[in-house]
Amino acid sequence: MDLKDKTILITGSTDGVGRVVAQRLGAGGARVLVHGRDAARGKAAVADIEAAGGKAEFFAADLASLAEVRRLAEAVHEKIARLDILINNAGVGTAGQNAKRQVSADGYELRFAVNYLAGFLLTSELLPLLKASAPARIVNVASAGQQAIDFSDVMLTRGYSGVRAYCQSKLAQILFTVDLAEQLKGSGITVNALHPASYMNTTMVRQAGVTPWSSVETGAEAIVNLATSPDLEGRSGLYFDGLRESRADAQAYDTTARQQLRSLSLDLVGQATSKDQHS
């Protein structure tokens, strides 16, 4: 894919693998919309891309707040006329063995809120821009760590575990990917998910007390592949393990589970009155 004149939004791109992806896509000629919570880190990420001859601008938002997710979408709509690629990369890790249950600004379990629900809402809010820019791509950065969603206790109020919360939120991203791919058939927008690499050298992994196994560069290569590879043109609803097409947890391919998650998500973000979020 020729990245010249393409506009790409990458959430969580002031640090870790997201920052490397932003640098690579900026170096390739794209206009990169850098997102993060910290303005100083955002400014530094933009400066790096510009120093290498690329174009970038920073958008601040805390994805633990649905109001801020909406503000982010509004800011993007105001600033740009087209969006060719959306990469939902921002996330909260497992926080290690002693993780305590935390909640978002809206009172939802934090990992479900940030890793999944924020991307669900942001994607919904930005679909008009993506449709206007088609062919366009959505990439959801998930994980090989997946655990089936227990719809009787999605917010994990019983027997909380940070690992379980993280794995559930990452599988939710994949259910969303498969579901959205079906809804967007014929729109010119593809949506795919991936596990970029195992235990990359990121803040998230170090905070979990894990010794990194792989580099952020390896993970970035896999994300850039889904975002730009000509081999993926018109292909949608897929899950990749690194550079290889793979299969996610069986729940991702369960139509009933996907409908349940969509219904719940629309309710949680306050769009339940809409018959179809993507109409």
PDB file of N, CA, C and O in Angstrom, residues 94 109 111-112 115-116 142-176 195 239 247-254 257-258 261:
ATOM      1  N   THR A  94      -2.050  -6.817  32.426  1.00  0.00           N
ATOM      2  CA  THR A  94      -2.614  -7.658  33.503  1.00  0.00           C
ATOM      3  C   THR A  94      -2.312  -7.079  34.876  1.00  0.00           C
ATOM      4  O   THR A  94      -2.981  -7.401  35.843  1.00  0.00           O
ATOM      5  N   GLU A 109     -15.400  -2.377  34.650  1.00  0.00           N
ATOM      6  CA  GLU A 109     -14.103  -3.017  34.922  1.00  0.00           C
ATOM      7  C   GLU A 109     -13.070  -2.430  33.952  1.00  0.00           C
ATOM      8  O   GLU A 109     -13.302  -2.340  32.755  1.00  0.00           O
ATOM      9  N   ARG A 111     -10.050  -3.035  32.532  1.00  0.00           N
ATOM     10  CA  ARG A 111      -9.441  -3.642  31.335  1.00  0.00           C
ATOM     11  C   ARG A 111     -10.470  -3.837  30.222  1.00  0.00           C
ATOM     12  O   ARG A 111     -10.182  -3.592  29.062  1.00  0.00           O
ATOM     13  N   PHE A 112     -11.657  -4.224  30.588  1.00  0.00           N
ATOM     14  CA  PHE A 112     -12.745  -4.346  29.604  1.00  0.00           C
ATOM     15  C   PHE A 112     -13.033  -2.970  28.993  1.00  0.00           C
ATOM     16  O   PHE A 112     -13.226  -2.833  27.782  1.00  0.00           O
ATOM     17  N   ASN A 115      -9.364  -1.692  27.052  1.00  0.00           N
ATOM     18  CA  ASN A 115      -8.858  -2.567  25.987  1.00  0.00           C
ATOM     19  C   ASN A 115      -9.905  -2.859  24.914  1.00  0.00           C
ATOM     20  O   ASN A 115      -9.563  -3.059  23.758  1.00  0.00           O
ATOM     21  N   TYR A 116     -11.150  -2.915  25.327  1.00  0.00           N
ATOM     22  CA  TYR A 116     -12.200  -3.273  24.370  1.00  0.00           C
ATOM     23  C   TYR A 116     -13.226  -2.165  24.113  1.00  0.00           C
ATOM     24  O   TYR A 116     -13.412  -1.712  22.993  1.00  0.00           O
ATOM     25  N   ALA A 142      -5.027  -7.200  19.521  1.00  0.00           N
ATOM     26  CA  ALA A 142      -5.534  -8.066  20.588  1.00  0.00           C
ATOM     27  C   ALA A 142      -4.365  -8.841  21.206  1.00  0.00           C
ATOM     28  O   ALA A 142      -3.283  -8.290  21.390  1.00  0.00           O
ATOM     29  N   SER A 143      -4.584 -10.111  21.503  1.00  0.00           N
ATOM     30  CA  SER A 143      -3.550 -10.904  22.157  1.00  0.00           C
ATOM     31  C   SER A 143      -3.850 -12.389  21.995  1.00  0.00           C
ATOM     32  O   SER A 143      -5.006 -12.769  21.794  1.00  0.00           O
ATOM     33  N   ALA A 144      -2.798 -13.204  22.115  1.00  0.00           N
ATOM     34  CA  ALA A 144      -3.005 -14.656  22.129  1.00  0.00           C
ATOM     35  C   ALA A 144      -3.575 -15.070  23.485  1.00  0.00           C
ATOM     36  O   ALA A 144      -4.128 -16.164  23.641  1.00  0.00           O
ATOM     37  N   GLY A 145      -3.440 -14.176  24.477  1.00  0.00           N
ATOM     38  CA  GLY A 145      -4.049 -14.416  25.786  1.00  0.00           C
ATOM     39  C   GLY A 145      -5.536 -14.124  25.692  1.00  0.00           C
ATOM     40  O   GLY A 145      -5.941 -12.971  25.598  1.00  0.00           O
ATOM     41  N   GLN A 146      -6.350 -15.172  25.653  1.00  0.00           N
ATOM     42  CA  GLN A 146      -7.798 -15.015  25.458  1.00  0.00           C
ATOM     43  C   GLN A 146      -8.561 -15.887  26.453  1.00  0.00           C
ATOM     44  O   GLN A 146      -8.148 -17.010  26.735  1.00  0.00           O
ATOM     45  N   GLN A 147      -9.645 -15.356  26.974  1.00  0.00           N
ATOM     46  CA  GLN A 147     -10.512 -16.136  27.860  1.00  0.00           C
ATOM     47  C   GLN A 147     -11.962 -15.820  27.535  1.00  0.00           C
ATOM     48  O   GLN A 147     -12.331 -14.653  27.372  1.00  0.00           O
ATOM     49  N   ALA A 148     -12.752 -16.882  27.402  1.00  0.00           N
ATOM     50  CA  ALA A 148     -14.162 -16.719  27.026  1.00  0.00           C
ATOM     51  C   ALA A 148     -14.876 -15.766  27.988  1.00  0.00           C
ATOM     52  O   ALA A 148     -14.639 -15.785  29.200  1.00  0.00           O
ATOM     53  N   ILE A 149     -15.733 -14.939  27.419  1.00  0.00           N
ATOM     54  CA  ILE A 149     -16.484 -13.963  28.214  1.00  0.00           C
ATOM     55  C   ILE A 149     -17.596 -14.690  28.961  1.00  0.00           C
ATOM     56  O   ILE A 149     -18.368 -15.447  28.369  1.00  0.00           O
ATOM     57  N   ASP A 150     -17.662 -14.452  30.265  1.00  0.00           N
ATOM     58  CA  ASP A 150     -18.756 -14.981  31.077  1.00  0.00           C
ATOM     59  C   ASP A 150     -19.816 -13.880  31.137  1.00  0.00           C
ATOM     60  O   ASP A 150     -19.657 -12.895  31.861  1.00  0.00           O
ATOM     61  N   PHE A 151     -20.877 -14.041  30.339  1.00  0.00           N
ATOM     62  CA  PHE A 151     -21.862 -12.972  30.230  1.00  0.00           C
ATOM     63  C   PHE A 151     -22.674 -12.770  31.514  1.00  0.00           C
ATOM     64  O   PHE A 151     -23.377 -11.781  31.649  1.00  0.00           O
ATOM     65  N   SER A 152     -22.539 -13.694  32.475  1.00  0.00           N
ATOM     66  CA  SER A 152     -23.238 -13.506  33.749  1.00  0.00           C
ATOM     67  C   SER A 152     -22.419 -12.624  34.696  1.00  0.00           C
ATOM     68  O   SER A 152     -22.914 -12.161  35.715  1.00  0.00           O
ATOM     69  N   ASP A 153     -21.125 -12.390  34.340  1.00  0.00           N
ATOM     70  CA  ASP A 153     -20.278 -11.547  35.189  1.00  0.00           C
ATOM     71  C   ASP A 153     -19.171 -10.898  34.345  1.00  0.00           C
ATOM     72  O   ASP A 153     -17.984 -11.078  34.594  1.00  0.00           O
ATOM     73  N   VAL A 154     -19.599 -10.140  33.353  1.00  0.00           N
ATOM     74  CA  VAL A 154     -18.633  -9.515  32.432  1.00  0.00           C
ATOM     75  C   VAL A 154     -17.693  -8.574  33.175  1.00  0.00           C
ATOM     76  O   VAL A 154     -16.514  -8.461  32.843  1.00  0.00           O
ATOM     77  N   MET A 155     -18.192  -7.895  34.206  1.00  0.00           N
ATOM     78  CA  MET A 155     -17.370  -6.928  34.938  1.00  0.00           C
ATOM     79  C   MET A 155     -16.519  -7.581  36.036  1.00  0.00           C
ATOM     80  O   MET A 155     -15.868  -6.891  36.815  1.00  0.00           O
ATOM     81  N   LEU A 156     -16.546  -8.899  36.085  1.00  0.00           N
ATOM     82  CA  LEU A 156     -15.675  -9.674  36.981  1.00  0.00           C
ATOM     83  C   LEU A 156     -15.752  -9.214  38.435  1.00  0.00           C
ATOM     84  O   LEU A 156     -14.751  -8.920  39.075  1.00  0.00           O
ATOM     85  N   THR A 157     -16.970  -9.159  38.921  1.00  0.00           N
ATOM     86  CA  THR A 157     -17.177  -8.740  40.310  1.00  0.00           C
ATOM     87  C   THR A 157     -16.893  -9.889  41.280  1.00  0.00           C
ATOM     88  O   THR A 157     -16.739  -9.683  42.472  1.00  0.00           O
ATOM     89  N   ARG A 158     -16.814 -11.108  40.728  1.00  0.00           N
ATOM     90  CA  ARG A 158     -16.543 -12.281  41.578  1.00  0.00           C
ATOM     91  C   ARG A 158     -15.184 -12.874  41.201  1.00  0.00           C
ATOM     92  O   ARG A 158     -14.890 -13.092  40.028  1.00  0.00           O
ATOM     93  N   GLY A 159     -14.358 -13.154  42.181  1.00  0.00           N
ATOM     94  CA  GLY A 159     -13.078 -13.829  41.948  1.00  0.00           C
ATOM     95  C   GLY A 159     -12.209 -13.124  40.926  1.00  0.00           C
ATOM     96  O   GLY A 159     -11.746 -13.720  39.960  1.00  0.00           O
ATOM     97  N   TYR A 160     -11.970 -11.829  41.145  1.00  0.00           N
ATOM     98  CA  TYR A 160     -11.234 -11.030  40.167  1.00  0.00           C
ATOM     99  C   TYR A 160      -9.799 -11.503  39.986  1.00  0.00           C
ATOM    100  O   TYR A 160      -9.114 -11.860  40.938  1.00  0.00           O
ATOM    101  N   SER A 161      -9.363 -11.464  38.740  1.00  0.00           N
ATOM    102  CA  SER A 161      -7.961 -11.718  38.409  1.00  0.00           C
ATOM    103  C   SER A 161      -7.593 -10.798  37.252  1.00  0.00           C
ATOM    104  O   SER A 161      -8.337 -10.695  36.272  1.00  0.00           O
ATOM    105  N   GLY A 162      -6.458 -10.118  37.375  1.00  0.00           N
ATOM    106  CA  GLY A 162      -6.007  -9.211  36.328  1.00  0.00           C
ATOM    107  C   GLY A 162      -5.756  -9.934  35.014  1.00  0.00           C
ATOM    108  O   GLY A 162      -6.043  -9.409  33.937  1.00  0.00           O
ATOM    109  N   VAL A 163      -5.235 -11.150  35.119  1.00  0.00           N
ATOM    110  CA  VAL A 163      -4.958 -11.946  33.918  1.00  0.00           C
ATOM    111  C   VAL A 163      -6.270 -12.295  33.220  1.00  0.00           C
ATOM    112  O   VAL A 163      -6.407 -12.153  31.998  1.00  0.00           O
ATOM    113  N   ARG A 164      -7.243 -12.739  34.019  1.00  0.00           N
ATOM    114  CA  ARG A 164      -8.542 -13.092  33.437  1.00  0.00           C
ATOM    115  C   ARG A 164      -9.192 -11.864  32.795  1.00  0.00           C
ATOM    116  O   ARG A 164      -9.747 -11.930  31.695  1.00  0.00           O
ATOM    117  N   ALA A 165      -9.106 -10.723  33.488  1.00  0.00           N
ATOM    118  CA  ALA A 165      -9.694  -9.480  32.966  1.00  0.00           C
ATOM    119  C   ALA A 165      -9.044  -9.103  31.639  1.00  0.00           C
ATOM    120  O   ALA A 165      -9.729  -8.734  30.672  1.00  0.00           O
ATOM    121  N   TYR A 166      -7.732  -9.189  31.586  1.00  0.00           N
ATOM    122  CA  TYR A 166      -6.995  -8.848  30.370  1.00  0.00           C
ATOM    123  C   TYR A 166      -7.375  -9.800  29.232  1.00  0.00           C
ATOM    124  O   TYR A 166      -7.696  -9.358  28.118  1.00  0.00           O
ATOM    125  N   CYS A 167      -7.351 -11.101  29.517  1.00  0.00           N
ATOM    126  CA  CYS A 167      -7.638 -12.105  28.477  1.00  0.00           C
ATOM    127  C   CYS A 167      -9.072 -11.997  27.962  1.00  0.00           C
ATOM    128  O   CYS A 167      -9.334 -12.168  26.769  1.00  0.00           O
ATOM    129  N   GLN A 168     -10.016 -11.683  28.857  1.00  0.00           N
ATOM    130  CA  GLN A 168     -11.408 -11.506  28.439  1.00  0.00           C
ATOM    131  C   GLN A 168     -11.539 -10.283  27.540  1.00  0.00           C
ATOM    132  O   GLN A 168     -12.208 -10.316  26.504  1.00  0.00           O
ATOM    133  N   SER A 169     -10.856  -9.183  27.920  1.00  0.00           N
ATOM    134  CA  SER A 169     -10.966  -7.944  27.136  1.00  0.00           C
ATOM    135  C   SER A 169     -10.367  -8.128  25.746  1.00  0.00           C
ATOM    136  O   SER A 169     -10.869  -7.582  24.762  1.00  0.00           O
ATOM    137  N   LYS A 170      -9.303  -8.912  25.648  1.00  0.00           N
ATOM    138  CA  LYS A 170      -8.648  -9.135  24.357  1.00  0.00           C
ATOM    139  C   LYS A 170      -9.494 -10.048  23.460  1.00  0.00           C
ATOM    140  O   LYS A 170      -9.557  -9.842  22.242  1.00  0.00           O
ATOM    141  N   LEU A 171     -10.160 -11.030  24.053  1.00  0.00           N
ATOM    142  CA  LEU A 171     -11.055 -11.867  23.251  1.00  0.00           C
ATOM    143  C   LEU A 171     -12.266 -11.051  22.797  1.00  0.00           C
ATOM    144  O   LEU A 171     -12.742 -11.213  21.666  1.00  0.00           O
ATOM    145  N   ALA A 172     -12.732 -10.146  23.662  1.00  0.00           N
ATOM    146  CA  ALA A 172     -13.855  -9.272  23.271  1.00  0.00           C
ATOM    147  C   ALA A 172     -13.489  -8.479  22.020  1.00  0.00           C
ATOM    148  O   ALA A 172     -14.317  -8.299  21.115  1.00  0.00           O
ATOM    149  N   GLN A 173     -12.244  -8.022  21.927  1.00  0.00           N
ATOM    150  CA  GLN A 173     -11.791  -7.298  20.730  1.00  0.00           C
ATOM    151  C   GLN A 173     -11.922  -8.173  19.476  1.00  0.00           C
ATOM    152  O   GLN A 173     -12.258  -7.685  18.403  1.00  0.00           O
ATOM    153  N   ILE A 174     -11.634  -9.457  19.632  1.00  0.00           N
ATOM    154  CA  ILE A 174     -11.679 -10.354  18.470  1.00  0.00           C
ATOM    155  C   ILE A 174     -13.127 -10.669  18.082  1.00  0.00           C
ATOM    156  O   ILE A 174     -13.465 -10.704  16.891  1.00  0.00           O
ATOM    157  N   LEU A 175     -14.000 -10.865  19.064  1.00  0.00           N
ATOM    158  CA  LEU A 175     -15.428 -11.050  18.764  1.00  0.00           C
ATOM    159  C   LEU A 175     -15.944  -9.838  17.996  1.00  0.00           C
ATOM    160  O   LEU A 175     -16.666  -9.967  17.003  1.00  0.00           O
ATOM    161  N   PHE A 176     -15.554  -8.658  18.461  1.00  0.00           N
ATOM    162  CA  PHE A 176     -15.943  -7.400  17.818  1.00  0.00           C
ATOM    163  C   PHE A 176     -15.422  -7.345  16.378  1.00  0.00           C
ATOM    164  O   PHE A 176     -16.135  -6.926  15.457  1.00  0.00           O
ATOM    165  N   HIS A 195      -2.490 -10.829  17.367  1.00  0.00           N
ATOM    166  CA  HIS A 195      -1.580 -10.907  18.508  1.00  0.00           C
ATOM    167  C   HIS A 195      -0.232 -10.506  17.920  1.00  0.00           C
ATOM    168  O   HIS A 195       0.325 -11.240  17.105  1.00  0.00           O
ATOM    169  N   TYR A 239      -8.006 -13.241  12.191  1.00  0.00           N
ATOM    170  CA  TYR A 239      -7.152 -13.121  13.369  1.00  0.00           C
ATOM    171  C   TYR A 239      -5.767 -13.632  12.993  1.00  0.00           C
ATOM    172  O   TYR A 239      -5.640 -14.712  12.410  1.00  0.00           O
ATOM    173  N   ARG A 247      -6.259 -18.958  14.306  1.00  0.00           N
ATOM    174  CA  ARG A 247      -7.621 -19.069  14.835  1.00  0.00           C
ATOM    175  C   ARG A 247      -7.623 -18.587  16.268  1.00  0.00           C
ATOM    176  O   ARG A 247      -6.734 -18.915  17.053  1.00  0.00           O
ATOM    177  N   ALA A 248      -8.631 -17.795  16.600  1.00  0.00           N
ATOM    178  CA  ALA A 248      -8.780 -17.307  17.973  1.00  0.00           C
ATOM    179  C   ALA A 248      -9.564 -18.337  18.783  1.00  0.00           C
ATOM    180  O   ALA A 248      -9.943 -19.399  18.278  1.00  0.00           O
ATOM    181  N   ASP A 249      -9.831 -18.013  20.038  1.00  0.00           N
ATOM    182  CA  ASP A 249     -10.679 -18.847  20.897  1.00  0.00           C
ATOM    183  C   ASP A 249     -12.030 -19.087  20.208  1.00  0.00           C
ATOM    184  O   ASP A 249     -12.555 -18.204  19.514  1.00  0.00           O
ATOM    185  N   ALA A 250     -12.578 -20.270  20.407  1.00  0.00           N
ATOM    186  CA  ALA A 250     -13.818 -20.676  19.723  1.00  0.00           C
ATOM    187  C   ALA A 250     -14.964 -19.682  19.904  1.00  0.00           C
ATOM    188  O   ALA A 250     -15.811 -19.531  19.022  1.00  0.00           O
ATOM    189  N   GLN A 251     -14.996 -18.967  21.036  1.00  0.00           N
ATOM    190  CA  GLN A 251     -16.114 -18.033  21.285  1.00  0.00           C
ATOM    191  C   GLN A 251     -16.174 -16.930  20.225  1.00  0.00           C
ATOM    192  O   GLN A 251     -17.244 -16.399  19.938  1.00  0.00           O
ATOM    193  N   ALA A 252     -15.031 -16.610  19.609  1.00  0.00           N
ATOM    194  CA  ALA A 252     -15.000 -15.559  18.584  1.00  0.00           C
ATOM    195  C   ALA A 252     -15.856 -15.922  17.375  1.00  0.00           C
ATOM    196  O   ALA A 252     -16.324 -15.048  16.645  1.00  0.00           O
ATOM    197  N   TYR A 253     -16.064 -17.223  17.182  1.00  0.00           N
ATOM    198  CA  TYR A 253     -16.803 -17.690  15.995  1.00  0.00           C
ATOM    199  C   TYR A 253     -18.226 -18.137  16.341  1.00  0.00           C
ATOM    200  O   TYR A 253     -18.898 -18.769  15.549  1.00  0.00           O
ATOM    201  N   ASP A 254     -18.653 -17.757  17.552  1.00  0.00           N
ATOM    202  CA  ASP A 254     -19.990 -18.101  18.045  1.00  0.00           C
ATOM    203  C   ASP A 254     -20.911 -16.892  17.801  1.00  0.00           C
ATOM    204  O   ASP A 254     -20.780 -15.855  18.445  1.00  0.00           O
ATOM    205  N   ALA A 257     -22.737 -15.453  20.864  1.00  0.00           N
ATOM    206  CA  ALA A 257     -21.847 -14.712  21.776  1.00  0.00           C
ATOM    207  C   ALA A 257     -21.531 -13.331  21.202  1.00  0.00           C
ATOM    208  O   ALA A 257     -21.525 -12.332  21.931  1.00  0.00           O
ATOM    209  N   ARG A 258     -21.300 -13.272  19.907  1.00  0.00           N
ATOM    210  CA  ARG A 258     -20.989 -11.977  19.274  1.00  0.00           C
ATOM    211  C   ARG A 258     -22.182 -11.026  19.359  1.00  0.00           C
ATOM    212  O   ARG A 258     -22.029  -9.835  19.630  1.00  0.00           O
ATOM    213  N   LEU A 261     -22.452  -9.765  22.926  1.00  0.00           N
ATOM    214  CA  LEU A 261     -21.440  -8.750  23.215  1.00  0.00           C
ATOM    215  C   LEU A 261     -21.815  -7.418  22.553  1.00  0.00           C
ATOM    216  O   LEU A 261     -21.697  -6.362  23.168  1.00  0.00           O
TER     217      LEU A 261
END
